[in-house]
Every structure is written in C-alpha cells, then in structure tokens.
C-alpha positions as a LaTeX table, in Angstrom:
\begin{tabular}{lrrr}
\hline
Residue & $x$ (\AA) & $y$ (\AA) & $z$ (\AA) \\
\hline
Unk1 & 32.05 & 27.42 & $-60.21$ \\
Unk2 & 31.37 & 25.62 & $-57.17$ \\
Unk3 & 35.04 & 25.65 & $-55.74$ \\
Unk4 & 34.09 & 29.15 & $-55.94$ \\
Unk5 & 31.27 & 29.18 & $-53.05$ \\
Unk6 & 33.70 & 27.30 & $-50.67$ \\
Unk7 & 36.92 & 29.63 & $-51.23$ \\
Unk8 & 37.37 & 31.99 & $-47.96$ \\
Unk9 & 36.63 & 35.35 & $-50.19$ \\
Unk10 & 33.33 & 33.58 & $-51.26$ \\
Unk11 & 32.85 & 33.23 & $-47.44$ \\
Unk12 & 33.75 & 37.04 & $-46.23$ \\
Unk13 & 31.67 & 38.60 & $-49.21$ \\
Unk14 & 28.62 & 36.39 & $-48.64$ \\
Unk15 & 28.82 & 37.69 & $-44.95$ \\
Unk16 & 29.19 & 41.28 & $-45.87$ \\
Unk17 & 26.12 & 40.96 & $-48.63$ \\
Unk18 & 24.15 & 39.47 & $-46.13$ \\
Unk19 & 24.57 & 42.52 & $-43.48$ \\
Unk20 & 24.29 & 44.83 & $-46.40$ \\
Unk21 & 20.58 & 43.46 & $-47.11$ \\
Unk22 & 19.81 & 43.12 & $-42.81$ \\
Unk23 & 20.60 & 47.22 & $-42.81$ \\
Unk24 & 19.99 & 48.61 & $-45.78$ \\
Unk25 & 18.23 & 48.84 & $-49.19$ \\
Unk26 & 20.70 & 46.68 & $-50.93$ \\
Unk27 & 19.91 & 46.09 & $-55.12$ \\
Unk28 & 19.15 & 43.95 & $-57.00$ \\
Unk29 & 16.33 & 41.69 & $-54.75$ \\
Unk30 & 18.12 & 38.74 & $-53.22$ \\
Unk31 & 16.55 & 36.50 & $-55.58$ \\
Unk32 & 17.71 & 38.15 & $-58.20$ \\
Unk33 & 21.57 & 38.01 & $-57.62$ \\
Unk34 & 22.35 & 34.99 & $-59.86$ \\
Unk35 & 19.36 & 36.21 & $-62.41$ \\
Unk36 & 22.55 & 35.95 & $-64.95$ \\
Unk37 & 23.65 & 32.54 & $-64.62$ \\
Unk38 & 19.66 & 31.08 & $-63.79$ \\
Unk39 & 18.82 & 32.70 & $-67.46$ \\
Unk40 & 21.77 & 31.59 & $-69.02$ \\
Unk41 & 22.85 & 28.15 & $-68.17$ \\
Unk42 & 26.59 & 27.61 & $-69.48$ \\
Unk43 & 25.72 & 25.27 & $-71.90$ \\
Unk44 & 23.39 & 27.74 & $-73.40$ \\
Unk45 & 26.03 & 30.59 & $-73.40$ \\
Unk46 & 26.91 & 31.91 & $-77.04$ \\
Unk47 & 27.53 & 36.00 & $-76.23$ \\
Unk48 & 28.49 & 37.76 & $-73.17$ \\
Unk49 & 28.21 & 41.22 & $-72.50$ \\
Unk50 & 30.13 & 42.43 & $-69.57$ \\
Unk51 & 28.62 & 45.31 & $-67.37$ \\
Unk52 & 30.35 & 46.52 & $-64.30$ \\
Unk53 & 28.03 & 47.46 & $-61.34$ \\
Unk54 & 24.09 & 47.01 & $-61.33$ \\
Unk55 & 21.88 & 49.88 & $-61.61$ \\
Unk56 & 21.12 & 51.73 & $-58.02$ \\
Unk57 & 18.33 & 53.49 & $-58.33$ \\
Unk58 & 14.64 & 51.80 & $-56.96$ \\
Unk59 & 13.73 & 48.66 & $-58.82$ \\
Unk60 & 15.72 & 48.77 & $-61.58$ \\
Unk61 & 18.73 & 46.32 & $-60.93$ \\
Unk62 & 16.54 & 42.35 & $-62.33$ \\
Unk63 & 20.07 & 40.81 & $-61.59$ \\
Unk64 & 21.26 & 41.04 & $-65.47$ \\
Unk65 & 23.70 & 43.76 & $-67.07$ \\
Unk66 & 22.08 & 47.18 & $-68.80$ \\
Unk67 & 18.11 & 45.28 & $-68.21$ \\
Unk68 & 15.56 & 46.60 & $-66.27$ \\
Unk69 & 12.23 & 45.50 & $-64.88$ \\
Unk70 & 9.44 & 45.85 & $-67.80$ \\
Unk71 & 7.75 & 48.63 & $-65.74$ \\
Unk72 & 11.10 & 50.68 & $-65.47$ \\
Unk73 & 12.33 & 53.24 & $-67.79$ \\
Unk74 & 14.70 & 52.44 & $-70.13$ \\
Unk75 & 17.93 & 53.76 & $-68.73$ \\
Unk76 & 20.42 & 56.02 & $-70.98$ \\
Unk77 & 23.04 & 53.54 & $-71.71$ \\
Unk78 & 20.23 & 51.01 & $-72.68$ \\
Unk79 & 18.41 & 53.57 & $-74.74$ \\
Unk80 & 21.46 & 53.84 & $-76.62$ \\
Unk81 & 22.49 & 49.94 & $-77.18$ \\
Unk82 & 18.72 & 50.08 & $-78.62$ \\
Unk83 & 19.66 & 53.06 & $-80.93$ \\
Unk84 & 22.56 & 51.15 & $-82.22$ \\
Unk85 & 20.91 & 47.82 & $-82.85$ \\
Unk86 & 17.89 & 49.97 & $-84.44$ \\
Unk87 & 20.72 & 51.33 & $-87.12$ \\
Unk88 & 22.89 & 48.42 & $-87.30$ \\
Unk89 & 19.84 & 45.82 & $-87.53$ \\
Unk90 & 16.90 & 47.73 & $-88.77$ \\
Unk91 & 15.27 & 46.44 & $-85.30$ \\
Unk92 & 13.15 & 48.42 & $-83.89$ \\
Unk93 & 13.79 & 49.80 & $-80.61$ \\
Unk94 & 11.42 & 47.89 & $-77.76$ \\
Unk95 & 9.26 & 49.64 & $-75.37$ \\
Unk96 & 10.32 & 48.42 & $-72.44$ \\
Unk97 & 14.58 & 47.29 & $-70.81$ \\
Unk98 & 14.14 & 43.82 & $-69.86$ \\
Unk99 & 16.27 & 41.63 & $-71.67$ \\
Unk100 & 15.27 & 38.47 & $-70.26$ \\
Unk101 & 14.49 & 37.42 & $-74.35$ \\
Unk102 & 18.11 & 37.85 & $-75.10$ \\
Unk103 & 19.61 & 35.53 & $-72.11$ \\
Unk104 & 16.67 & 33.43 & $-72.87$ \\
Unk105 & 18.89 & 32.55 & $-76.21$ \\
Unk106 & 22.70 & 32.35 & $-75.08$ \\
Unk107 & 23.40 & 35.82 & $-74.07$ \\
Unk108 & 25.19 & 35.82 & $-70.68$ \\
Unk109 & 24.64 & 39.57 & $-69.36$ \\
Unk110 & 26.59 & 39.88 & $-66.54$ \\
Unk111 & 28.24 & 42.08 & $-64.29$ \\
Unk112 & 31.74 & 42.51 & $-62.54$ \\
Unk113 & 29.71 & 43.14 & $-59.13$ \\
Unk114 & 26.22 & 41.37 & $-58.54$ \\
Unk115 & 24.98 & 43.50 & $-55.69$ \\
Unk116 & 25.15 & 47.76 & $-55.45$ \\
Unk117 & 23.95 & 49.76 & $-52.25$ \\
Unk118 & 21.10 & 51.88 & $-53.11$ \\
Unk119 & 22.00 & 55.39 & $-54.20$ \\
Unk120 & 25.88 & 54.38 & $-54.16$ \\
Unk121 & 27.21 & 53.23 & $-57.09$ \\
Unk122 & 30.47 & 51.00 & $-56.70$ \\
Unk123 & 29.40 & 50.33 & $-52.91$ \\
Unk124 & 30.18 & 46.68 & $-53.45$ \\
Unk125 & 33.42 & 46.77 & $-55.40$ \\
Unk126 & 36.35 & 45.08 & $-53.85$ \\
Unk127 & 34.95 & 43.05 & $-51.45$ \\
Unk128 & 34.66 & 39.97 & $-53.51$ \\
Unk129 & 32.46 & 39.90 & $-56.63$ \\
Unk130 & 34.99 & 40.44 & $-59.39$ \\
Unk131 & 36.76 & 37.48 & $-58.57$ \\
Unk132 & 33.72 & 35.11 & $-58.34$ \\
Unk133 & 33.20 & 36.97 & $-62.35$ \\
Unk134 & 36.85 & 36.95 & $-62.61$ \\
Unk135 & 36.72 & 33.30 & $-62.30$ \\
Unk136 & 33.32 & 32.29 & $-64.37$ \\
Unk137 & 34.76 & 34.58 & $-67.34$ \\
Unk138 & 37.31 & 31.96 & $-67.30$ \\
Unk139 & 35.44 & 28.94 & $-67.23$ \\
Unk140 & 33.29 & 29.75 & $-70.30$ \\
Unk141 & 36.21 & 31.30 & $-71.87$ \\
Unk142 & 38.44 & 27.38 & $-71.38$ \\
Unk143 & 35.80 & 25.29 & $-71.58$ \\
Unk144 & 33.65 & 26.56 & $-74.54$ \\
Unk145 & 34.89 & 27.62 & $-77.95$ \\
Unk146 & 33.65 & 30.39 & $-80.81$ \\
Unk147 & 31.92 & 32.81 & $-77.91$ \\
Unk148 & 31.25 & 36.71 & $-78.67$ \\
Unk149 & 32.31 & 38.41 & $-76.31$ \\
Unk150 & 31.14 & 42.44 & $-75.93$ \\
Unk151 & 33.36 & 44.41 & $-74.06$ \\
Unk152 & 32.32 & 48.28 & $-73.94$ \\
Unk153 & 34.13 & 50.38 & $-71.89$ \\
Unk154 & 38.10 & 50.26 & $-70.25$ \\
Unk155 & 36.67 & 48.45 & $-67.18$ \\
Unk156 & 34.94 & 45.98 & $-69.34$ \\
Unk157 & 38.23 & 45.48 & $-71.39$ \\
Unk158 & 40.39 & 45.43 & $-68.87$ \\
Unk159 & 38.44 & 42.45 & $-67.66$ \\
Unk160 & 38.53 & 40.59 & $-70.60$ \\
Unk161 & 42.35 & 41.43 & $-71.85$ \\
Unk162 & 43.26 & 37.66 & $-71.21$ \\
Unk163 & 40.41 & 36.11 & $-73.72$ \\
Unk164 & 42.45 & 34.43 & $-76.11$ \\
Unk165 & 41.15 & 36.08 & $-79.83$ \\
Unk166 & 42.33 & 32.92 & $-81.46$ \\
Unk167 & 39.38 & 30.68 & $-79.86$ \\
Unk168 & 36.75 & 33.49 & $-79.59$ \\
Unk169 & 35.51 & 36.53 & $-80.87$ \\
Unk170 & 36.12 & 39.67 & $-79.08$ \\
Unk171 & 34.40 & 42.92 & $-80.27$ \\
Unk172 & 35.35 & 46.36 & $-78.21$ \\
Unk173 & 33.90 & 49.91 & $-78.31$ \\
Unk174 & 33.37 & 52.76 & $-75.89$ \\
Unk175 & 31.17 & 51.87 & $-73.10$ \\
Unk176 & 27.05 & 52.81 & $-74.32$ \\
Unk177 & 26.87 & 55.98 & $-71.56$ \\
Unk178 & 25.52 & 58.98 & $-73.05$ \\
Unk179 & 29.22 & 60.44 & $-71.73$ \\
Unk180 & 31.18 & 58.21 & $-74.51$ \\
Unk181 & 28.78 & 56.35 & $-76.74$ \\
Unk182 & 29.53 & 59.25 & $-79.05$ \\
Unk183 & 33.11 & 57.72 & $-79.29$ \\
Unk184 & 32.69 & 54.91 & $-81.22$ \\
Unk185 & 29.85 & 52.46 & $-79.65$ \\
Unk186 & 27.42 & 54.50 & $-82.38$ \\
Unk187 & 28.29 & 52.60 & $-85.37$ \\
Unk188 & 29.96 & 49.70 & $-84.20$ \\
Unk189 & 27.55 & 47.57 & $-85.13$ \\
Unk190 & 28.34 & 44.78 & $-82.64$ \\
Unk191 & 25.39 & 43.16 & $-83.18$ \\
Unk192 & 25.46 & 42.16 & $-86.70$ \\
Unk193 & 29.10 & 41.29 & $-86.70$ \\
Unk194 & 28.30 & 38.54 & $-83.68$ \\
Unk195 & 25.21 & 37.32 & $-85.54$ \\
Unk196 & 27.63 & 36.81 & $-88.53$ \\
Unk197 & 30.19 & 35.24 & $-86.36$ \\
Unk198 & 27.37 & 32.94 & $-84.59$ \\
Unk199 & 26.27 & 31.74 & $-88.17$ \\
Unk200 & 29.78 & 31.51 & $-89.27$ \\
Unk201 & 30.00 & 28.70 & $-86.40$ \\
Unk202 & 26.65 & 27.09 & $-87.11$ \\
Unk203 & 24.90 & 28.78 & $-83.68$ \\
Unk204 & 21.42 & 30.44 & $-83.86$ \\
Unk205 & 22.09 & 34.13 & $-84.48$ \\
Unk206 & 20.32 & 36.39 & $-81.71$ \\
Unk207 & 17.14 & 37.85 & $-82.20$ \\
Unk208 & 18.18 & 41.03 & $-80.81$ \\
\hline
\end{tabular}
C-alpha cells in the first residue's frame, strides 16, 4: 500500500481530510482512521467484511466497519449481525458494539470511505477513499489465498465483483439495515459457513 500514499489522489484527499477536521466535526477521531489496518495487520487477515461509510453520529465511528465505542449503543445494523450470529451460532448477543475482539483474530472490518462529516452521511465519497480500499481489496485478494470475504449489500458487492471465487470464498446477502436485513441477511448464516471454510483451510475459526 505504500505506492498508495505517494499517488496524486492520495495527495488531494489527504488535503481535503485535513481541512475537513481544521473546520468541522469530522468522524471517526484522526487517530482512528487506519483503526482497520492497525487491528488487522495483513498477515493476520483471514475475513473481511466490507462496510461503506462510517457511522456519523457523535462518537460512534472507532475507525472499523458496523463497531462502535464500548460506551455507544449498539447501532441497528449491528444489532442485527448480532441477531444472526445469535441464531446461526447459538452465541449470545454481547452487550456492547466494539468489535475490536474480532479484528484482534483476522477479521479486516473495513470501509469503502474512512472518514464521514458529522451528521452527513456520504460527505466523503468520491474524493479519494474508495480507491485507496479499491486498491488494498486487491492486495489481500493477490497476495493471500482461502480469505472469506462478506459482502452485504449492492455497494459492498459491487466492490468486490472482481474477487476471483476460485482462490477465495465469497459469501453475499442483503446489507444488515433494518430496511433489507429482512431479505435474506436473517438466515444466511455467514458466520458458520466462514468458520467451516477457515477450518476447511487449517485457519483458527473466529470466535464470533
């Protein structure tokens, strides 16, 4: 990834993120941006699961896709990615949205666009993010072999289409939102089919 920083798009957007966070409540905390990659080295990485903007409302963006900060409530979408595990795993459902614990063991949670405006969702979409995720989707997906990847949702799909199925797994469903999780992510049961697939290819299954 480092020909990425020194690319002129890496340039513009890192000028535009840092007026963004000189003028205005800009999520998640600076130090937080590359919370994906610092969690999940890419030697570590064993499942991704692609989100598309962070979260925009007051402390809950930690810099990793659907988590929250501990003393945050659980948002929808994350309520029902726990409801799913809970019936697919028998797991029950935490108490609190942080899912440092799953990057912590090879899951790469990370989204197409690393920084959000507060209060405007998409703010930061098109000025450079989703090729700097364009491009690390790539790496891991050349580089490494026998990854899971989760794709929920047409945006997260649509990011994905060029994974090649034959050297990694690729499970899809409707994105986790309360507006379509009732259209297939309920009882797709993601979770055990990657920990079978992780086993399958002598990894650690995730303690989800």
């Amino acid at each position: 990834m480092k020909e990425e920083f020194e690319k002129p798009y890496f340039a513009k957007l890192a000028d535009f993120i840092k007026q963004e966070y000189k003028t205005g409540a800009v999520y998640p905390p600076p130090q937080r941006v590359f919370a994906a990659f610092d969690n999940c080295p890419v030697e570590r990485v064993k499942v991704v699961i692609l989100g598309q903007d962070p979260y925009h409302g007051s402390r809950q963006a930690n810099g990793l896709s659907f988590s929250v900060s501990e003393d945050v409530v659980i948002p929808p979408s994350l309520q029902n990615i726990y409801k799913e595990i809970n019936d697919d795993t028998g797991v029950k459902m935490p108490t609190h949205g942080n899912l440092e614990r799953w990057a912590k063991q090879g899951v790469l949670l990370l989204n197409a666009t690393l920084t959000v405006r507060a209060g405007a969702a998409g703010s930061h979409q098109g000025k450079g993010w989703e090729e700097f995720t364009d491009a690390a989707i790539h790496a891991l997906a050349s580089t490494k072999n026998n990854v899971v990847f989760l794709l929920w949702g047409s945006y997260a799909q649509k990011k994905g289409e060029f994974i090649n199925r034959n050297r990694h797994l690729v499970l899809e469903a409707p994105h986790p939102s309360p507006l379509s999780a009732n259209r297939g992510f309920f009882g797709c049961r993601h979770f055990t089919k990657t920990n079978a697939y992780l086993i399958m290819h002598d990894k650690e299954p995730i303690e989800w």
